[in-house]
PDB file of C-alpha atoms in Angstrom:
ATOM      1  CA  MET M   1     -74.542  79.270-137.820  1.00  0.00           C
ATOM      2  CA  ARG M   2     -77.669  79.275-139.893  1.00  0.00           C
ATOM      3  CA  VAL M   3     -77.990  82.573-141.683  1.00  0.00           C
ATOM      4  CA  GLU M   4     -80.670  81.995-144.276  1.00  0.00           C
ATOM      5  CA  GLY M   5     -84.061  80.383-143.618  1.00  0.00           C
ATOM      6  CA  ARG M   6     -85.339  77.516-145.701  1.00  0.00           C
ATOM      7  CA  ASP M   7     -88.918  76.266-145.723  1.00  0.00           C
ATOM      8  CA  ALA M   8     -89.422  72.547-145.399  1.00  0.00           C
ATOM      9  CA  ALA M   9     -91.365  71.093-148.310  1.00  0.00           C
ATOM     10  CA  ARG M  10     -94.732  69.579-147.461  1.00  0.00           C
ATOM     11  CA  ARG M  11     -96.411  67.078-149.715  1.00  0.00           C
ATOM     12  CA  GLU M  12     -99.918  65.710-149.594  1.00  0.00           C
ATOM     13  CA  SER M  13    -100.355  62.122-150.792  1.00  0.00           C
ATOM     14  CA  ARG M  14    -103.556  60.790-152.306  1.00  0.00           C
ATOM     15  CA  ARG M  15    -104.735  57.237-152.694  1.00  0.00           C
ATOM     16  CA  PRO M  16    -105.963  56.217-156.140  1.00  0.00           C
ATOM     17  CA  ILE M  17    -109.558  54.973-156.189  1.00  0.00           C
ATOM     18  CA  SER M  18    -109.976  51.473-157.547  1.00  0.00           C
ATOM     19  CA  TRP M  19    -113.068  50.787-159.738  1.00  0.00           C
ATOM     20  CA  LYS M  20    -114.469  47.430-160.835  1.00  0.00           C
ATOM     21  CA  ASN M  21    -116.710  46.639-163.739  1.00  0.00           C
ATOM     22  CA  GLY M  22    -120.164  45.544-162.680  1.00  0.00           C
ATOM     23  CA  LEU M  23    -123.883  45.879-163.165  1.00  0.00           C
ATOM     24  CA  VAL M  24    -125.519  49.280-163.405  1.00  0.00           C
ATOM     25  CA  ALA M  25    -127.154  48.618-160.048  1.00  0.00           C
ATOM     26  CA  SER M  26    -123.715  48.238-158.417  1.00  0.00           C
ATOM     27  CA  THR M  27    -122.573  51.511-159.926  1.00  0.00           C
ATOM     28  CA  VAL M  28    -125.641  53.285-158.583  1.00  0.00           C
ATOM     29  CA  ALA M  29    -125.046  51.787-155.135  1.00  0.00           C
ATOM     30  CA  ILE M  30    -121.478  53.034-155.115  1.00  0.00           C
ATOM     31  CA  ALA M  31    -122.521  56.506-156.201  1.00  0.00           C
ATOM     32  CA  SER M  32    -125.167  56.587-153.489  1.00  0.00           C
ATOM     33  CA  SER M  33    -122.673  55.593-150.815  1.00  0.00           C
ATOM     34  CA  VAL M  34    -120.343  58.388-151.937  1.00  0.00           C
ATOM     35  CA  LEU M  35    -123.164  60.916-151.611  1.00  0.00           C
ATOM     36  CA  LEU M  36    -124.124  59.596-148.197  1.00  0.00           C
ATOM     37  CA  ALA M  37    -120.526  59.879-147.015  1.00  0.00           C
ATOM     38  CA  GLY M  38    -120.927  63.630-147.025  1.00  0.00           C
ATOM     39  CA  CYS M  39    -123.817  63.335-144.593  1.00  0.00           C
ATOM     40  CA  ILE M  40    -122.254  61.173-141.893  1.00  0.00           C
ATOM     41  CA  ASP M  41    -119.184  61.405-139.681  1.00  0.00           C
ATOM     42  CA  LEU M  42    -116.308  59.310-140.966  1.00  0.00           C
ATOM     43  CA  PRO M  43    -113.132  58.421-139.037  1.00  0.00           C
ATOM     44  CA  SER M  44    -110.460  61.112-139.430  1.00  0.00           C
ATOM     45  CA  LEU M  45    -107.508  60.094-141.587  1.00  0.00           C
ATOM     46  CA  SER M  46    -105.416  63.130-140.655  1.00  0.00           C
ATOM     47  CA  ARG M  47    -102.142  62.739-138.816  1.00  0.00           C
ATOM     48  CA  PRO M  48    -102.013  63.368-135.059  1.00  0.00           C
ATOM     49  CA  ASP M  49    -101.651  66.914-133.808  1.00  0.00           C
ATOM     50  CA  ILE M  50     -98.019  67.969-133.448  1.00  0.00           C
ATOM     51  CA  PRO M  51     -97.218  69.043-129.867  1.00  0.00           C
ATOM     52  CA  GLU M  52     -96.101  72.613-129.323  1.00  0.00           C
ATOM     53  CA  GLY M  53     -94.052  72.204-126.170  1.00  0.00           C
ATOM     54  CA  ILE M  54     -90.575  73.570-125.539  1.00  0.00           C
ATOM     55  CA  PRO M  55     -88.293  71.738-125.156  1.00  0.00           C
ATOM     56  CA  PRO M  56     -89.661  69.405-127.836  1.00  0.00           C
ATOM     57  CA  GLY M  57     -90.380  65.805-126.958  1.00  0.00           C
ATOM     58  CA  ALA M  58     -87.362  63.513-126.712  1.00  0.00           C
ATOM     59  CA  GLY M  59     -88.768  60.882-129.065  1.00  0.00           C
ATOM     60  CA  VAL M  60     -87.754  57.222-129.037  1.00  0.00           C
ATOM     61  CA  PRO M  61     -84.700  56.992-126.733  1.00  0.00           C
ATOM     62  CA  GLN M  62     -81.495  56.135-128.545  1.00  0.00           C
ATOM     63  CA  PRO M  63     -79.782  52.960-127.288  1.00  0.00           C
ATOM     64  CA  TYR M  64     -76.656  52.857-125.175  1.00  0.00           C
ATOM     65  CA  ILE M  65     -73.536  52.315-127.273  1.00  0.00           C
ATOM     66  CA  ASP M  66     -69.804  52.228-126.670  1.00  0.00           C
ATOM     67  CA  ILE M  67     -68.972  55.751-127.808  1.00  0.00           C
ATOM     68  CA  ASN M  68     -65.249  54.985-127.606  1.00  0.00           C
ATOM     69  CA  ALA M  69     -65.387  52.080-130.050  1.00  0.00           C
ATOM     70  CA  PRO M  70     -63.268  52.464-133.190  1.00  0.00           C
ATOM     71  CA  GLY M  71     -64.747  53.549-136.493  1.00  0.00           C
ATOM     72  CA  ARG M  72     -68.167  55.067-137.122  1.00  0.00           C
ATOM     73  CA  THR M  73     -70.018  54.457-133.853  1.00  0.00           C
ATOM     74  CA  ALA M  74     -73.196  55.847-135.429  1.00  0.00           C
ATOM     75  CA  THR M  75     -73.660  52.523-137.250  1.00  0.00           C
ATOM     76  CA  LYS M  76     -74.609  51.022-133.884  1.00  0.00           C
ATOM     77  CA  MET M  77     -77.772  53.121-134.120  1.00  0.00           C
ATOM     78  CA  HIS M  78     -78.976  51.287-137.223  1.00  0.00           C
ATOM     79  CA  ASP M  79     -81.714  49.110-135.691  1.00  0.00           C
ATOM     80  CA  TRP M  80     -83.008  52.074-133.710  1.00  0.00           C
ATOM     81  CA  ALA M  81     -83.025  54.346-136.756  1.00  0.00           C
ATOM     82  CA  VAL M  82     -84.818  52.099-139.267  1.00  0.00           C
ATOM     83  CA  PRO M  83     -88.394  52.293-137.903  1.00  0.00           C
ATOM     84  CA  ILE M  84     -88.050  56.003-137.131  1.00  0.00           C
ATOM     85  CA  SER M  85     -86.840  56.618-140.685  1.00  0.00           C
ATOM     86  CA  GLU M  86     -89.845  54.766-142.089  1.00  0.00           C
ATOM     87  CA  SER M  87     -92.221  56.952-140.070  1.00  0.00           C
ATOM     88  CA  THR M  88     -90.531  60.341-140.400  1.00  0.00           C
ATOM     89  CA  GLY M  89     -88.840  60.136-143.794  1.00  0.00           C
ATOM     90  CA  ILE M  90     -85.479  61.120-142.285  1.00  0.00           C
ATOM     91  CA  PRO M  91     -82.633  59.179-143.968  1.00  0.00           C
ATOM     92  CA  ILE M  92     -81.270  56.346-141.829  1.00  0.00           C
ATOM     93  CA  ILE M  93     -77.687  57.638-142.003  1.00  0.00           C
ATOM     94  CA  SER M  94     -78.820  61.072-140.813  1.00  0.00           C
ATOM     95  CA  LEU M  95     -80.825  59.565-137.955  1.00  0.00           C
ATOM     96  CA  GLN M  96     -77.815  57.501-136.947  1.00  0.00           C
ATOM     97  CA  ALA M  97     -75.807  60.718-136.732  1.00  0.00           C
ATOM     98  CA  TYR M  98     -78.388  62.431-134.522  1.00  0.00           C
ATOM     99  CA  GLY M  99     -78.707  59.435-132.208  1.00  0.00           C
ATOM    100  CA  ASN M 100     -74.939  59.059-131.997  1.00  0.00           C
ATOM    101  CA  ALA M 101     -74.448  62.734-131.136  1.00  0.00           C
ATOM    102  CA  ALA M 102     -77.201  62.714-128.503  1.00  0.00           C
ATOM    103  CA  GLU M 103     -75.784  59.560-126.912  1.00  0.00           C
ATOM    104  CA  ILE M 104     -72.239  60.950-126.812  1.00  0.00           C
ATOM    105  CA  GLN M 105     -73.542  64.074-125.098  1.00  0.00           C
ATOM    106  CA  ARG M 106     -75.679  61.982-122.737  1.00  0.00           C
ATOM    107  CA  GLN M 107     -72.650  60.000-121.604  1.00  0.00           C
ATOM    108  CA  GLN M 108     -70.180  62.885-121.499  1.00  0.00           C
ATOM    109  CA  HIS M 109     -72.433  65.805-120.487  1.00  0.00           C
ATOM    110  CA  PRO M 110     -75.644  64.384-119.022  1.00  0.00           C
ATOM    111  CA  GLU M 111     -76.466  67.726-117.436  1.00  0.00           C
ATOM    112  CA  CYS M 112     -77.225  69.188-120.883  1.00  0.00           C
ATOM    113  CA  GLY M 113     -80.084  66.821-121.704  1.00  0.00           C
ATOM    114  CA  ILE M 114     -80.098  67.489-125.445  1.00  0.00           C
ATOM    115  CA  ALA M 115     -82.404  65.148-127.379  1.00  0.00           C
ATOM    116  CA  TRP M 116     -81.816  63.759-130.852  1.00  0.00           C
ATOM    117  CA  THR M 117     -85.116  65.326-131.918  1.00  0.00           C
ATOM    118  CA  THR M 118     -83.681  68.816-131.453  1.00  0.00           C
ATOM    119  CA  LEU M 119     -80.705  67.948-133.648  1.00  0.00           C
ATOM    120  CA  ALA M 120     -83.077  66.479-136.229  1.00  0.00           C
ATOM    121  CA  GLY M 121     -85.232  69.608-136.047  1.00  0.00           C
ATOM    122  CA  ILE M 122     -82.274  71.867-136.770  1.00  0.00           C
ATOM    123  CA  ALA M 123     -80.933  69.694-139.577  1.00  0.00           C
ATOM    124  CA  GLY M 124     -84.405  69.423-141.065  1.00  0.00           C
ATOM    125  CA  VAL M 125     -84.710  73.197-141.224  1.00  0.00           C
ATOM    126  CA  GLU M 126     -81.108  73.825-142.272  1.00  0.00           C
ATOM    127  CA  SER M 127     -80.542  71.228-144.974  1.00  0.00           C
ATOM    128  CA  LYS M 128     -83.423  68.744-145.202  1.00  0.00           C
ATOM    129  CA  HIS M 129     -81.194  66.298-143.337  1.00  0.00           C
ATOM    130  CA  GLY M 130     -78.336  66.700-145.800  1.00  0.00           C
ATOM    131  CA  ARG M 131     -80.504  66.518-148.926  1.00  0.00           C
ATOM    132  CA  TYR M 132     -80.790  70.223-149.753  1.00  0.00           C
ATOM    133  CA  ARG M 133     -80.801  70.860-153.507  1.00  0.00           C
ATOM    134  CA  GLY M 134     -80.173  67.219-154.349  1.00  0.00           C
ATOM    135  CA  SER M 135     -77.261  66.521-152.019  1.00  0.00           C
ATOM    136  CA  GLU M 136     -76.958  62.980-150.675  1.00  0.00           C
ATOM    137  CA  VAL M 137     -75.601  61.460-147.464  1.00  0.00           C
ATOM    138  CA  ALA M 138     -73.085  58.641-147.979  1.00  0.00           C
ATOM    139  CA  ASP M 139     -72.738  55.614-145.707  1.00  0.00           C
ATOM    140  CA  ASN M 140     -69.839  57.261-143.859  1.00  0.00           C
ATOM    141  CA  GLY M 141     -71.877  60.428-143.258  1.00  0.00           C
ATOM    142  CA  ASP M 142     -70.284  62.566-145.973  1.00  0.00           C
ATOM    143  CA  VAL M 143     -72.716  64.954-147.661  1.00  0.00           C
ATOM    144  CA  SER M 144     -72.154  65.653-151.350  1.00  0.00           C
ATOM    145  CA  PRO M 145     -72.222  67.861-153.208  1.00  0.00           C
ATOM    146  CA  PRO M 146     -71.226  70.064-150.248  1.00  0.00           C
ATOM    147  CA  ILE M 147     -74.011  72.356-149.064  1.00  0.00           C
ATOM    148  CA  ARG M 148     -73.072  76.037-148.935  1.00  0.00           C
ATOM    149  CA  GLY M 149     -75.157  78.977-147.820  1.00  0.00           C
ATOM    150  CA  ALA M 150     -75.335  82.383-149.434  1.00  0.00           C
ATOM    151  CA  LYS M 151     -72.316  84.673-149.443  1.00  0.00           C
ATOM    152  CA  LEU M 152     -72.442  86.637-146.189  1.00  0.00           C
ATOM    153  CA  ASP M 153     -71.879  90.004-147.806  1.00  0.00           C
ATOM    154  CA  GLY M 154     -74.631  91.956-146.078  1.00  0.00           C
ATOM    155  CA  THR M 155     -77.163  91.643-148.899  1.00  0.00           C
ATOM    156  CA  ARG M 156     -80.585  89.923-148.949  1.00  0.00           C
ATOM    157  CA  GLY M 157     -81.007  90.492-145.240  1.00  0.00           C
ATOM    158  CA  ASN M 158     -77.879  88.530-144.324  1.00  0.00           C
ATOM    159  CA  MET M 159     -75.186  89.780-141.984  1.00  0.00           C
ATOM    160  CA  GLU M 160     -71.796  90.640-143.414  1.00  0.00           C
ATOM    161  CA  ILE M 161     -68.937  88.367-142.375  1.00  0.00           C
ATOM    162  CA  ARG M 162     -65.718  88.907-144.260  1.00  0.00           C
ATOM    163  CA  ASP M 163     -63.587  85.854-144.928  1.00  0.00           C
ATOM    164  CA  THR M 164     -62.081  84.257-141.813  1.00  0.00           C
ATOM    165  CA  ASP M 165     -60.563  81.089-143.272  1.00  0.00           C
ATOM    166  CA  GLY M 166     -58.981  82.136-146.564  1.00  0.00           C
ATOM    167  CA  GLY M 167     -61.678  80.138-148.306  1.00  0.00           C
ATOM    168  CA  GLU M 168     -60.136  76.913-146.981  1.00  0.00           C
ATOM    169  CA  LEU M 169     -63.338  75.547-145.490  1.00  0.00           C
ATOM    170  CA  ASP M 170     -66.192  77.258-147.318  1.00  0.00           C
ATOM    171  CA  GLY M 171     -64.496  77.837-150.688  1.00  0.00           C
ATOM    172  CA  ASP M 172     -65.054  81.609-150.592  1.00  0.00           C
ATOM    173  CA  PRO M 173     -61.957  83.830-150.181  1.00  0.00           C
ATOM    174  CA  THR M 174     -63.896  87.094-149.784  1.00  0.00           C
ATOM    175  CA  HIS M 175     -66.816  86.367-147.429  1.00  0.00           C
ATOM    176  CA  ASP M 176     -67.778  83.492-145.188  1.00  0.00           C
ATOM    177  CA  ARG M 177     -70.553  81.061-146.063  1.00  0.00           C
ATOM    178  CA  ALA M 178     -72.479  78.620-143.897  1.00  0.00           C
ATOM    179  CA  MET M 179     -71.327  75.054-144.452  1.00  0.00           C
ATOM    180  CA  GLY M 180     -72.718  71.555-144.414  1.00  0.00           C
ATOM    181  CA  PRO M 181     -75.896  69.906-143.140  1.00  0.00           C
ATOM    182  CA  PHE M 182     -75.862  71.986-139.935  1.00  0.00           C
ATOM    183  CA  GLN M 183     -74.753  75.214-141.642  1.00  0.00           C
ATOM    184  CA  PHE M 184     -71.743  76.192-139.542  1.00  0.00           C
ATOM    185  CA  ILE M 185     -69.829  79.317-140.440  1.00  0.00           C
ATOM    186  CA  PRO M 186     -66.037  78.769-140.534  1.00  0.00           C
ATOM    187  CA  GLU M 187     -65.287  80.695-137.328  1.00  0.00           C
ATOM    188  CA  THR M 188     -67.787  78.678-135.296  1.00  0.00           C
ATOM    189  CA  TRP M 189     -66.613  75.420-136.834  1.00  0.00           C
ATOM    190  CA  LYS M 190     -63.016  76.131-135.862  1.00  0.00           C
ATOM    191  CA  ARG M 191     -64.130  76.464-132.255  1.00  0.00           C
ATOM    192  CA  TYR M 192     -66.635  73.621-131.951  1.00  0.00           C
ATOM    193  CA  GLY M 193     -65.942  71.236-134.825  1.00  0.00           C
ATOM    194  CA  VAL M 194     -65.088  67.668-133.782  1.00  0.00           C
ATOM    195  CA  ASP M 195     -64.638  64.276-135.422  1.00  0.00           C
ATOM    196  CA  ALA M 196     -67.504  61.850-134.803  1.00  0.00           C
ATOM    197  CA  ASN M 197     -67.246  59.306-137.629  1.00  0.00           C
ATOM    198  CA  GLY M 198     -63.862  57.961-136.591  1.00  0.00           C
ATOM    199  CA  ASP M 199     -61.715  59.168-139.487  1.00  0.00           C
ATOM    200  CA  GLY M 200     -59.780  61.620-137.333  1.00  0.00           C
ATOM    201  CA  VAL M 201     -60.788  64.711-139.343  1.00  0.00           C
ATOM    202  CA  PRO M 202     -63.485  67.159-138.177  1.00  0.00           C
ATOM    203  CA  ASP M 203     -65.482  67.883-141.324  1.00  0.00           C
ATOM    204  CA  PRO M 204     -68.493  70.244-141.497  1.00  0.00           C
ATOM    205  CA  ASP M 205     -69.662  68.326-144.585  1.00  0.00           C
ATOM    206  CA  ASN M 206     -69.902  65.063-142.636  1.00  0.00           C
ATOM    207  CA  ILE M 207     -73.247  64.713-140.876  1.00  0.00           C
ATOM    208  CA  ASP M 208     -71.784  62.718-137.963  1.00  0.00           C
ATOM    209  CA  ASP M 209     -69.183  65.398-137.267  1.00  0.00           C
ATOM    210  CA  ALA M 210     -71.642  68.229-137.815  1.00  0.00           C
ATOM    211  CA  ALA M 211     -74.337  66.717-135.561  1.00  0.00           C
ATOM    212  CA  LEU M 212     -71.975  66.208-132.623  1.00  0.00           C
ATOM    213  CA  SER M 213     -70.456  69.657-133.128  1.00  0.00           C
ATOM    214  CA  ALA M 214     -73.933  71.180-133.166  1.00  0.00           C
ATOM    215  CA  ALA M 215     -74.817  69.309-129.967  1.00  0.00           C
ATOM    216  CA  ARG M 216     -71.703  70.673-128.259  1.00  0.00           C
ATOM    217  CA  TYR M 217     -72.431  74.203-129.461  1.00  0.00           C
ATOM    218  CA  LEU M 218     -76.063  74.072-128.344  1.00  0.00           C
ATOM    219  CA  CYS M 219     -75.230  72.683-124.905  1.00  0.00           C
ATOM    220  CA  VAL M 220     -72.630  75.376-124.266  1.00  0.00           C
ATOM    221  CA  SER M 221     -75.003  78.070-125.536  1.00  0.00           C
ATOM    222  CA  ALA M 222     -77.740  76.830-123.202  1.00  0.00           C
ATOM    223  CA  GLY M 223     -75.478  76.933-120.166  1.00  0.00           C
ATOM    224  CA  ASN M 224     -75.416  73.132-120.293  1.00  0.00           C
ATOM    225  CA  ASP M 225     -79.126  72.734-119.613  1.00  0.00           C
ATOM    226  CA  MET M 226     -81.528  72.190-122.495  1.00  0.00           C
ATOM    227  CA  THR M 227     -84.160  70.502-120.351  1.00  0.00           C
ATOM    228  CA  ASN M 228     -86.030  73.721-119.565  1.00  0.00           C
ATOM    229  CA  PRO M 229     -87.755  76.145-121.957  1.00  0.00           C
ATOM    230  CA  GLU M 230     -85.386  79.017-121.226  1.00  0.00           C
ATOM    231  CA  GLY M 231     -82.221  77.016-121.871  1.00  0.00           C
ATOM    232  CA  TRP M 232     -83.571  75.356-124.993  1.00  0.00           C
ATOM    233  CA  GLU M 233     -84.795  78.588-126.555  1.00  0.00           C
ATOM    234  CA  LYS M 234     -81.565  80.385-125.648  1.00  0.00           C
ATOM    235  CA  ALA M 235     -79.515  77.688-127.367  1.00  0.00           C
ATOM    236  CA  VAL M 236     -81.584  77.662-130.545  1.00  0.00           C
ATOM    237  CA  ARG M 237     -81.631  81.468-130.662  1.00  0.00           C
ATOM    238  CA  THR M 238     -77.834  81.437-130.431  1.00  0.00           C
ATOM    239  CA  TYR M 239     -77.848  79.178-133.454  1.00  0.00           C
ATOM    240  CA  ASN M 240     -80.125  81.625-135.279  1.00  0.00           C
ATOM    241  CA  ASN M 241     -81.528  84.648-133.448  1.00  0.00           C
ATOM    242  CA  SER M 242     -85.052  84.526-134.833  1.00  0.00           C
ATOM    243  CA  MET M 243     -88.250  83.502-133.087  1.00  0.00           C
ATOM    244  CA  ALA M 244     -89.619  82.253-136.401  1.00  0.00           C
ATOM    245  CA  TYR M 245     -86.591  79.966-136.600  1.00  0.00           C
ATOM    246  CA  VAL M 246     -87.082  78.764-133.023  1.00  0.00           C
ATOM    247  CA  LEU M 247     -90.690  77.836-133.780  1.00  0.00           C
ATOM    248  CA  ASP M 248     -89.732  76.130-137.035  1.00  0.00           C
ATOM    249  CA  VAL M 249     -87.160  73.966-135.255  1.00  0.00           C
ATOM    250  CA  ARG M 250     -89.651  73.294-132.457  1.00  0.00           C
ATOM    251  CA  ASP M 251     -92.304  72.106-134.889  1.00  0.00           C
ATOM    252  CA  HIS M 252     -89.905  69.838-136.769  1.00  0.00           C
ATOM    253  CA  ALA M 253     -88.535  68.354-133.551  1.00  0.00           C
ATOM    254  CA  ASN M 254     -91.958  67.790-132.005  1.00  0.00           C
ATOM    255  CA  ALA M 255     -93.182  66.080-135.172  1.00  0.00           C
ATOM    256  CA  TYR M 256     -90.215  63.716-135.074  1.00  0.00           C
ATOM    257  CA  SER M 257     -90.816  63.084-131.370  1.00  0.00           C
ATOM    258  CA  ILE M 258     -94.127  61.402-132.261  1.00  0.00           C
ATOM    259  CA  ASN M 259     -92.718  59.735-135.401  1.00  0.00           C
ATOM    260  CA  VAL M 260     -94.511  62.029-137.859  1.00  0.00           C
ATOM    261  CA  ARG M 261     -93.167  63.484-141.095  1.00  0.00           C
ATOM    262  CA  PHE M 262     -92.762  67.220-141.325  1.00  0.00           C
TER     263      PHE M 262
END
């Protein structure tokens, strides 16, 4: 799974101040009001506090869809995804993938209780929702150029995993590399990878396939119960055994649960 941490970029936006020409008296009045602003309490313009609970909040519930319909069932999440995308900055196609995966798990394995926000939290940390280093997510969920992690050769604090797939999946014939928007290593993908966009081919570089595969992996790792703190943390630690990683995913997921950018 994820083998190399990535920090999510945070940007602070500023509103330009609009000035109008006027009399000197007007200018003085404006200047005075600016000075007075430092002496009185003004309404806070900061975003709401991000919750710190585990498991993270479930966010806006994804709608029921026919998960057995032909083609890319994630498209049925479009109307649900649009307003969330506007609030969180997550691409619509990526959100569709998370909602689709969570709904498939809800219908097939309701005992797991995985929320789309957890999937979004992991993908946000792992690949910026498929946009790491300029990659883009196509309408069918394909991420290009393909996202590849560092060579797992035991350097830079990474574990050493010698090649397990002949370079077929990750393009490296000597050591394995993490692949795609959810950063699967080849061995894990071979075990959990599934098709979710309806083309019949499980592809770690397709965000639909990767999101559903990640949901399956997390549910199994949690003992099929991600509704309690122990199960959720166990699952995320199995994905990447680091408390810093667990907290990073938690913070991303909780921000998305209240429709806030992270």
